[in-house]
CSV table of N, CA and C in Angstrom, one decimal:
chain,number,residue,atom,x,y,z
A,29,MET,N,160.5,65.7,-0.9
A,29,MET,CA,160.7,65.6,0.6
A,29,MET,C,159.9,66.3,1.4
A,30,ASP,N,160.0,65.4,2.5
A,30,ASP,CA,159.6,66.0,3.5
A,30,ASP,C,159.1,67.4,3.9
A,31,ARG,N,159.0,68.3,4.7
A,31,ARG,CA,158.8,69.6,5.2
A,31,ARG,C,160.5,69.9,5.7
A,32,THR,N,161.0,69.4,6.6
A,32,THR,CA,162.9,70.3,7.2
A,32,THR,C,163.1,69.6,6.7
A,33,SER,N,163.9,69.0,5.6
A,33,SER,CA,164.3,69.0,4.7
A,33,SER,C,164.2,70.2,3.8
A,34,ALA,N,162.5,70.4,3.4
A,34,ALA,CA,162.9,72.0,1.9
A,34,ALA,C,163.1,72.4,3.6
A,35,ILE,N,162.6,73.0,3.9
A,35,ILE,CA,163.5,74.1,5.0
A,35,ILE,C,164.7,73.7,5.4
A,36,LEU,N,165.4,73.3,5.2
A,36,LEU,CA,166.8,72.8,5.2
A,36,LEU,C,166.9,73.0,4.5
A,37,ALA,N,166.8,72.3,3.1
A,37,ALA,CA,167.3,73.4,1.7
A,37,ALA,C,167.0,74.3,1.1
A,38,CYS,N,166.1,75.3,2.0
A,38,CYS,CA,166.5,76.6,2.2
A,38,CYS,C,167.1,77.6,3.0
A,39,GLY,N,167.8,77.2,3.1
A,39,GLY,CA,168.5,77.2,4.1
A,39,GLY,C,168.8,78.5,4.7
A,40,VAL,N,167.5,77.9,5.5
A,40,VAL,CA,166.5,78.0,6.7
A,40,VAL,C,167.7,78.5,8.6
A,41,THR,N,167.9,79.6,9.1
A,41,THR,CA,168.9,79.5,9.9
A,41,THR,C,167.9,79.9,12.4
A,42,PHE,N,166.9,80.4,10.9
A,42,PHE,CA,165.6,80.6,12.1
A,42,PHE,C,164.6,80.6,11.8
A,43,PHE,N,163.6,79.7,12.9
A,43,PHE,CA,162.7,78.9,12.6
A,43,PHE,C,161.2,79.5,13.6
A,44,LEU,N,161.0,80.8,13.1
A,44,LEU,CA,159.7,81.1,14.1
A,44,LEU,C,158.1,80.8,13.6
A,45,CYS,N,157.4,80.1,14.4
A,45,CYS,CA,156.3,79.6,15.1
A,45,CYS,C,155.8,79.5,15.7
A,46,GLY,N,154.2,78.7,15.4
A,46,GLY,CA,153.6,78.7,16.1
A,46,GLY,C,153.3,77.8,17.4
A,47,ALA,N,153.8,75.8,16.5
A,47,ALA,CA,153.6,75.0,17.8
A,47,ALA,C,154.7,73.9,16.2
A,48,ILE,N,155.0,72.9,17.4
A,48,ILE,CA,155.8,73.0,16.2
A,48,ILE,C,156.4,71.4,17.3
A,49,CYS,N,156.6,69.7,16.6
A,49,CYS,CA,156.6,68.4,17.3
A,49,CYS,C,157.9,68.5,18.0
A,50,ASN,N,158.2,68.1,18.5
A,50,ASN,CA,159.7,67.4,19.3
A,50,ASN,C,160.3,67.3,17.8
A,51,ARG,N,159.8,66.1,17.3
A,51,ARG,CA,160.8,65.5,16.8
A,51,ARG,C,161.0,66.3,14.8
A,52,THR,N,160.0,66.9,14.7
A,52,THR,CA,161.3,67.5,13.7
A,52,THR,C,162.1,69.6,14.3
A,53,ARG,N,161.5,69.4,16.0
A,53,ARG,CA,162.1,70.9,16.2
A,53,ARG,C,163.9,70.3,16.5
A,54,ASN,N,163.4,69.6,17.2
A,54,ASN,CA,164.7,69.0,17.3
A,54,ASN,C,165.5,68.5,16.3
A,55,ALA,N,164.8,68.5,15.1
A,55,ALA,CA,165.6,67.5,13.6
A,55,ALA,C,165.8,68.8,13.2
A,56,LEU,N,165.6,70.6,13.4
A,56,LEU,CA,165.8,71.8,12.8
A,56,LEU,C,166.9,72.6,13.7
A,57,GLU,N,167.3,71.4,15.3
A,57,GLU,CA,168.5,72.4,16.0
A,57,GLU,C,169.7,71.0,15.8
A,58,ARG,N,169.6,70.0,15.3
A,58,ARG,CA,170.2,68.9,15.4
A,58,ARG,C,171.6,69.6,13.4
A,59,ALA,N,170.4,70.1,13.0
A,59,ALA,CA,170.7,71.1,11.9
A,59,ALA,C,171.2,72.2,11.8
A,60,GLY,N,171.2,72.4,13.1
A,60,GLY,CA,171.9,73.7,13.7
A,60,GLY,C,171.0,75.0,12.9
A,61,VAL,N,169.4,74.5,13.0
A,61,VAL,CA,168.6,75.7,13.2
A,61,VAL,C,167.9,76.0,14.4
A,62,THR,N,167.8,77.6,14.8
A,62,THR,CA,167.0,78.3,15.8
A,62,THR,C,165.8,78.4,15.7
A,63,VAL,N,165.6,76.8,17.0
A,63,VAL,CA,163.8,77.2,16.9
A,63,VAL,C,163.6,78.0,17.7
A,64,ILE,N,162.3,78.8,17.3
A,64,ILE,CA,161.4,79.9,18.2
A,64,ILE,C,160.1,79.4,18.1
A,65,PRO,N,160.3,78.3,19.2
A,65,PRO,CA,158.4,78.3,19.0
A,65,PRO,C,157.2,79.2,19.3
A,66,TRP,N,156.9,78.6,19.7
A,66,TRP,CA,155.0,79.0,20.7
A,66,TRP,C,154.9,80.1,20.5
A,67,LEU,N,154.4,81.1,18.3
A,67,LEU,CA,154.8,82.2,19.6
A,67,LEU,C,153.2,82.5,18.5
A,68,THR,N,152.7,83.8,19.3
A,68,THR,CA,151.8,84.4,18.0
A,68,THR,C,151.2,85.5,17.7
A,69,GLY,N,149.8,85.4,16.3
A,69,GLY,CA,150.7,87.0,16.0
A,69,GLY,C,150.7,86.8,14.3
A,70,THR,N,150.7,88.4,13.8
A,70,THR,CA,150.2,88.1,12.5
A,70,THR,C,152.2,87.6,12.0
A,71,GLU,N,151.9,87.1,10.7
A,71,GLU,CA,153.4,87.6,9.7
A,71,GLU,C,154.2,88.8,9.9
A,72,GLY,N,153.2,89.8,10.4
A,72,GLY,CA,154.5,90.2,10.1
A,72,GLY,C,153.9,91.2,11.8
A,73,GLN,N,153.6,89.9,12.7
A,73,GLN,CA,153.6,90.9,14.0
A,73,GLN,C,155.0,90.1,14.5
A,74,VAL,N,154.7,89.0,13.9
A,74,VAL,CA,156.5,87.8,14.5
A,74,VAL,C,157.8,88.9,13.7
A,75,LEU,N,157.2,88.9,12.6
A,75,LEU,CA,158.6,89.5,12.1
A,75,LEU,C,159.3,90.5,12.8
A,76,ASP,N,158.4,92.0,12.9
A,76,ASP,CA,158.7,92.7,14.1
A,76,ASP,C,158.5,92.1,14.6
A,77,GLY,N,158.3,91.5,16.1
A,77,GLY,CA,159.1,91.3,16.5
A,77,GLY,C,160.5,90.7,16.7
A,78,PHE,N,160.7,89.5,15.9
A,78,PHE,CA,162.0,89.2,15.4
A,78,PHE,C,163.1,90.4,15.1
A,79,LEU,N,162.7,91.2,14.6
A,79,LEU,CA,163.4,92.1,13.7
A,79,LEU,C,163.8,93.3,15.2
A,80,HIS,N,163.4,93.0,16.5
A,80,HIS,CA,163.4,94.4,17.4
A,80,HIS,C,162.8,93.7,18.9
A,81,ASP,N,163.6,92.1,18.3
A,81,ASP,CA,163.6,92.0,19.8
A,81,ASP,C,162.7,91.5,20.9
A,82,ARG,N,162.0,91.2,20.3
A,82,ARG,CA,160.4,91.1,21.0
A,82,ARG,C,159.6,90.0,21.0
A,83,LEU,N,160.4,89.3,20.8
A,83,LEU,CA,159.4,87.7,21.2
A,83,LEU,C,159.1,88.2,21.9
A,84,ALA,N,159.3,88.0,23.3
A,84,ALA,CA,158.5,87.4,24.7
A,84,ALA,C,157.3,88.2,24.3
A,85,ASP,N,157.1,89.4,23.8
A,85,ASP,CA,155.9,90.1,23.6
A,85,ASP,C,154.3,88.9,22.6
A,86,LEU,N,155.4,87.8,22.6
A,86,LEU,CA,154.7,87.8,21.1
A,86,LEU,C,154.1,85.7,21.6
A,87,ALA,N,154.4,85.4,22.7
A,87,ALA,CA,155.1,84.3,23.2
A,87,ALA,C,153.5,84.1,23.8
A,88,MET,N,153.0,82.4,23.2
A,88,MET,CA,152.0,82.1,23.6
A,88,MET,C,151.7,82.5,24.7
A,89,PRO,N,150.6,82.4,25.3
A,89,PRO,CA,150.4,81.8,27.4
A,89,PRO,C,150.7,80.7,28.0
A,90,GLY,N,151.4,81.0,28.9
A,90,GLY,CA,152.5,79.7,29.3
A,90,GLY,C,153.8,79.8,29.0
A,91,ALA,N,154.0,79.8,27.9
A,91,ALA,CA,155.3,80.2,27.0
A,91,ALA,C,156.2,80.8,27.0
A,92,ALA,N,157.7,80.3,27.1
A,92,ALA,CA,158.7,81.2,27.6
A,92,ALA,C,159.7,81.6,26.7
A,93,VAL,N,159.5,82.7,25.5
A,93,VAL,CA,161.0,82.3,24.5
A,93,VAL,C,161.8,83.4,25.2
């Protein structure tokens, strides 16, 4: 099973990541997954940012979240 299929099989609805190729991002978004790329930080920092609506604080330089 490829990564995209594995992600979808897990029932993911939000996908938070540092970088993602356009092909994978498009496939996830077509399947209804909200993709938020270009984040930096530890897993804990990203989860905290997501839960407290502060992902913009974790955006990589030059990226908008």
